[in-house]
Coordinates of C-alpha atoms in Angstrom, one line a residue:
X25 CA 26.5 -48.6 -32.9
X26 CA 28.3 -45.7 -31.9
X27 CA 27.2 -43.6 -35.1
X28 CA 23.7 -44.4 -34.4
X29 CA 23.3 -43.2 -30.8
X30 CA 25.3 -39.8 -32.4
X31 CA 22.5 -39.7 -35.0
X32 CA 19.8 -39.9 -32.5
X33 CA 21.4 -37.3 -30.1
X34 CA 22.2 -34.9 -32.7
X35 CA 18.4 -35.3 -33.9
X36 CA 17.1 -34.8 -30.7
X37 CA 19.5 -31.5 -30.6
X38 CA 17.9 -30.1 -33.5
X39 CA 14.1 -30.7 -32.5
X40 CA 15.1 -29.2 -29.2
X41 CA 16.8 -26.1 -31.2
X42 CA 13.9 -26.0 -33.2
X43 CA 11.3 -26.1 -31.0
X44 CA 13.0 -22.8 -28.5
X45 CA 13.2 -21.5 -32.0
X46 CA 9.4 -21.8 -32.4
X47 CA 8.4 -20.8 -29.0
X48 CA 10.4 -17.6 -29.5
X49 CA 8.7 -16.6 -32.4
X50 CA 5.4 -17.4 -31.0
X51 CA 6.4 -15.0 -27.9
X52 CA 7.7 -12.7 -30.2
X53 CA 4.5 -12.6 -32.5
X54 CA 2.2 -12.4 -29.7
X55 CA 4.6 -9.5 -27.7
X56 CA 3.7 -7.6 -31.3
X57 CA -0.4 -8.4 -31.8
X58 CA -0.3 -7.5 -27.5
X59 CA 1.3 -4.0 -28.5
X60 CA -1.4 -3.5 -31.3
X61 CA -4.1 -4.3 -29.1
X62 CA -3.0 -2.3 -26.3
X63 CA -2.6 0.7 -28.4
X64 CA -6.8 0.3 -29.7
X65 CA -7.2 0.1 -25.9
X66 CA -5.4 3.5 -25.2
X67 CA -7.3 4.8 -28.1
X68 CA -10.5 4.2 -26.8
X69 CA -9.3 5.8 -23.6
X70 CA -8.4 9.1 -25.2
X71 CA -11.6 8.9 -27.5
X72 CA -13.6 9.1 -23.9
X73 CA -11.0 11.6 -22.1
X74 CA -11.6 13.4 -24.6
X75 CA -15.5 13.6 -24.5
X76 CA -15.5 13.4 -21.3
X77 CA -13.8 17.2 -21.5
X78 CA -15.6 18.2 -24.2
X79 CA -19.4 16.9 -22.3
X80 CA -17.9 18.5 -18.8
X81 CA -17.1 21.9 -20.7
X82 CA -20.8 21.6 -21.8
X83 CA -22.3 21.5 -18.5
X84 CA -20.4 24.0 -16.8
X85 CA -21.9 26.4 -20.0
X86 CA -25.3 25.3 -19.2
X87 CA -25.2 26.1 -15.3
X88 CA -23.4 29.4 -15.9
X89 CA -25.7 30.4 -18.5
X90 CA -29.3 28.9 -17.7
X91 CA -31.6 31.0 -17.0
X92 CA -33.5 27.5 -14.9
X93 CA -32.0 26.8 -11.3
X94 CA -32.6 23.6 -11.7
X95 CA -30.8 23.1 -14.7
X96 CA -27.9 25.4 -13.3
X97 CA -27.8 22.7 -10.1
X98 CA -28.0 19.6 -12.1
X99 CA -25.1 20.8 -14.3
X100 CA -23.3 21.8 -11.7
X101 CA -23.7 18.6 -9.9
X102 CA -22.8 16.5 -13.3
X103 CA -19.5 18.6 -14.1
X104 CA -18.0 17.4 -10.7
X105 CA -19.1 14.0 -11.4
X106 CA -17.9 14.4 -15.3
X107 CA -14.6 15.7 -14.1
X108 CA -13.7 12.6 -12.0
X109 CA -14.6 10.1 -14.3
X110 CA -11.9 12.0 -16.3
X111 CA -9.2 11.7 -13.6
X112 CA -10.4 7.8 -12.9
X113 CA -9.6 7.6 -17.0
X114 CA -6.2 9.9 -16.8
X115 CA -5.3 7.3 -14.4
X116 CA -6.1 3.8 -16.0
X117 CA -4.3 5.2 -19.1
X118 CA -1.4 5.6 -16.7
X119 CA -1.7 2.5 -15.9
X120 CA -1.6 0.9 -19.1
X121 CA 0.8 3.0 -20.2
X122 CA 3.4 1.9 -17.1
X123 CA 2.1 -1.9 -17.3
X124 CA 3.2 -1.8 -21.5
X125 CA 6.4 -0.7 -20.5
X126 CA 7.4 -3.1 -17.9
X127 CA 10.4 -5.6 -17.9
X128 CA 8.3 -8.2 -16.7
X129 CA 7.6 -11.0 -19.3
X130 CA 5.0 -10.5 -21.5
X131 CA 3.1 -13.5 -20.1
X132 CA 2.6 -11.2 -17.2
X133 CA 2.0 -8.3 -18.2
X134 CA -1.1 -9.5 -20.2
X135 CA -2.2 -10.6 -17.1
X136 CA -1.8 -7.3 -14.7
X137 CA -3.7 -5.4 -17.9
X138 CA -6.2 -8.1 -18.5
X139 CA -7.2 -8.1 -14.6
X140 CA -7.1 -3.7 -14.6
X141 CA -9.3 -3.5 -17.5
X142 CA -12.0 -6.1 -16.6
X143 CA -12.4 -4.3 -12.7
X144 CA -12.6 -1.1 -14.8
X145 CA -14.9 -2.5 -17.4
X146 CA -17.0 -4.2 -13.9
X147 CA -17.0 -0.8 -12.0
X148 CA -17.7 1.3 -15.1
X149 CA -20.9 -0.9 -16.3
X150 CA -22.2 -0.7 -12.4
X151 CA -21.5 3.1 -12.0
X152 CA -23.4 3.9 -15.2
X153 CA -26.5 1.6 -14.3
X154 CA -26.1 2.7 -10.6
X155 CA -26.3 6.2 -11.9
X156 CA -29.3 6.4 -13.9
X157 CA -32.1 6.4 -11.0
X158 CA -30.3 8.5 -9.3
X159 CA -30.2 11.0 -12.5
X160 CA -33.8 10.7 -12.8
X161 CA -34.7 11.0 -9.2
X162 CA -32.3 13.8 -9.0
X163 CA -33.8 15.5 -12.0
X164 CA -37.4 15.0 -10.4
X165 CA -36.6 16.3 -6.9
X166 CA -34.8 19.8 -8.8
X167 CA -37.7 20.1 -10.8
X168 CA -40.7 19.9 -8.5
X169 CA -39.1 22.7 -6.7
X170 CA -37.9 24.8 -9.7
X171 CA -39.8 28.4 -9.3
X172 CA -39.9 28.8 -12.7
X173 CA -41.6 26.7 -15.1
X174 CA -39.2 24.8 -18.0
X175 CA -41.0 25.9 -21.1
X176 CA -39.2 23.0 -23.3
X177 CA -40.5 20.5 -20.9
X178 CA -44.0 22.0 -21.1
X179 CA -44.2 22.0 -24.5
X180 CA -43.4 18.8 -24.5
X181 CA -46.4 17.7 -22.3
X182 CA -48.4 20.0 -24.0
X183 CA -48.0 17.9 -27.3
X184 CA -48.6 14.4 -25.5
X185 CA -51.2 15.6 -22.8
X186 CA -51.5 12.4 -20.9
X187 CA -54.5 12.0 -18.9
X188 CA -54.4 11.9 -15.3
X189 CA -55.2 8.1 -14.7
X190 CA -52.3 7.6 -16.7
X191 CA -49.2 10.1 -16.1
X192 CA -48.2 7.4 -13.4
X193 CA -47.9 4.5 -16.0
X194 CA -46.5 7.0 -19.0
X195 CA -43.5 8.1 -15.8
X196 CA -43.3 4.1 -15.3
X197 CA -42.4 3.0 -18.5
X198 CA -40.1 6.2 -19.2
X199 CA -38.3 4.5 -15.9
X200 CA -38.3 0.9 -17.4
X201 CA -37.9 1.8 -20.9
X202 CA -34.3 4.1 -19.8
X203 CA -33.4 1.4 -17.7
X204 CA -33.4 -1.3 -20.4
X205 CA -31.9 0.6 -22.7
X206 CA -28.8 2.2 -21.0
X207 CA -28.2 -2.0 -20.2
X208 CA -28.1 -3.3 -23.4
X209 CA -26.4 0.2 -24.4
X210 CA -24.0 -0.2 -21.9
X211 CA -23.1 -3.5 -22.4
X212 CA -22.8 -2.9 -26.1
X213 CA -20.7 0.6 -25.5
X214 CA -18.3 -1.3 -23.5
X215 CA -17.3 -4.6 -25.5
X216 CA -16.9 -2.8 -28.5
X217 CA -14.7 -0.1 -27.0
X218 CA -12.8 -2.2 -24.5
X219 CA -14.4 -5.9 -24.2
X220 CA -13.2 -7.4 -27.4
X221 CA -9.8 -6.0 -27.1
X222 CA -9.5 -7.8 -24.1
X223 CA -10.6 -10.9 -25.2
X224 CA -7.7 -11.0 -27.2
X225 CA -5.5 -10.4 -24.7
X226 CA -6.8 -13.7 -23.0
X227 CA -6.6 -15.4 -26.0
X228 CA -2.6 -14.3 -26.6
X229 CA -2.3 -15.2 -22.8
X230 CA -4.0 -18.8 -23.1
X231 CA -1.9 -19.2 -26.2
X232 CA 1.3 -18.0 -24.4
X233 CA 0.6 -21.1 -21.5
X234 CA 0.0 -23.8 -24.0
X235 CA 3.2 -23.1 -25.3
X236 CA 4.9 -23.2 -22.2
X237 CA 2.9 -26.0 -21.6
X238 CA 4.2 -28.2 -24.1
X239 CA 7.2 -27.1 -23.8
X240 CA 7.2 -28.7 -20.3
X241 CA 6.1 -31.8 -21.5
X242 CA 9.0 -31.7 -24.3
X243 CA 11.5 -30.9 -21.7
X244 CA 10.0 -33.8 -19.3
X245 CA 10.2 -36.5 -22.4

C-alpha cells in the first residue's frame, strides 16, 4: 500500500515538473516572437522618423525658395508641425525602447507597450483626420489672398474649366472625396505599419494568461 501512494506521489511530481517545464518554454517562446515583433514596431518608427525628416527638409526648401507667399506660409507652417510629429515619434521610440528593456515580467511589459501603441495609433488616426480640413481651409484662406496668381493651379483650371453653377459642387466633392480617402488610407496606413504588430502582442499576452490560468487551476487540484 505503501508503494502505491509513492507511485502516485512521485507521478504527481513529475506532471508538476513537467508542466513548470512547459510553462517556461511557453514564456520563453513568447519573450522571443514579443522581441521580434517589437523590433518590426521600431522599424516602422524609424521608416516615419525618417520621412518625417526627409518631407520637413522639403518644406522648409519650398518656403525659402518659392517665389508664391502663400506657398512660402503654408510650408512654413507645415515644417513646424512636421518637426513635432518627429519629436512625438523620437519619443514613443524611447519609449519602446525603455519598456523592452525593463525587468518587469514579460506579461507586463506587453501590456505597458500594447496600451502606448494603441493611444498613439488613437491620437495619430484623429490628428491626421483632424488635420485635413484644416489643410484645406488653411490652403484656401492663403490663396484667396495670394497677390500673385499660382500659374500651376491655373493651368489646372484652365484644362477643367468648370462652369460657374458648378465650381461649388466640383469644391464639394474634392472635400468629400479627400475626406474619404485619407480614412480608409489612414486606417489602412496604420494597421499595416503598427495595427497588426500589436495584435500580436495581445495575442502573446492572452496566451501568456491562459497559461497562468491553468496553471492556477493545476495548482488548486
Amino acid at each position: 500500500m505503501e508503494l502505491d501512494e509513492l507511485k502516485i506521489k512521485l507521478k504527481q511530481q513529475l506532471e508538476t515538473d513537467h508542466h513548470q517545464r512547459t510553462e517556461a518554454d511557453i514564456a520563453a517562446l513568447l519573450k522571443k516572437k514579443a522581441h521580434s515583433v517589437l523590433s518590426k514596431i521600431k522599424r516602422s518608427l524609424w521608416f516615419e522618423i525618417i520621412f518625417s525628416v526627409a518631407f520637413t527638409a522639403l518644406l522648409i526648401y519650398v518656403a525659402v525658395a518659392s517665389k508664391y507667399q502663400s506657398l512660402r506660409i503654408y510650408s512654413s507652417s507645415f515644417s513646424v508641425i512636421m518637426l513635432l510629429i518627429t519629436g512625438v515619434l523620437f519619443f514613443l521610440l524611447k519609449k519602446i525602447n525603455l519598456a523592452g528593456s525593463s525587468n518587469l515580467p514579460i506579461r507586463e511589459n506587453l501590456q505597458n507597450i500594447v496600451v502606448l501603441m494603441d493611444e498613439f495609433i488613437r491620437r495619430y488616426f484623429q490628428f491626421c483626420i483632424v488635420l485635413l480640413p484644416v489643410c484645406i481651409i488653411f490652403s484656401a484662406s492663403l490663396q484667396v489672398h495670394e497677390k500673385e496668381t499660382i500659374v500651376e493651379i491655373d493651368a489646372i483650371f484652365q484644362k477643367i474649366r468648370p462652369q460657374q453653377s458648378y465650381k461649388l459642387l466640383v469644391i464639394l466633392l474634392y472635400v468629400v472625396g479627400s475626406f474619404a480617402g485619407l480614412y480608409y488610407l489612414t486606417k489602412w496606413y496604420l494597421k499595416k505599419l503598427y495595427g497588426n504588430f500589436v495584435a500580436q502582442l495581445k495575442e502573446y499576452i492572452r496566451e501568456l494568461e491562459e497559461t497562468k490560468k491553468e496553471d492556477a487551476a493545476y495548482s488548486g487540484h
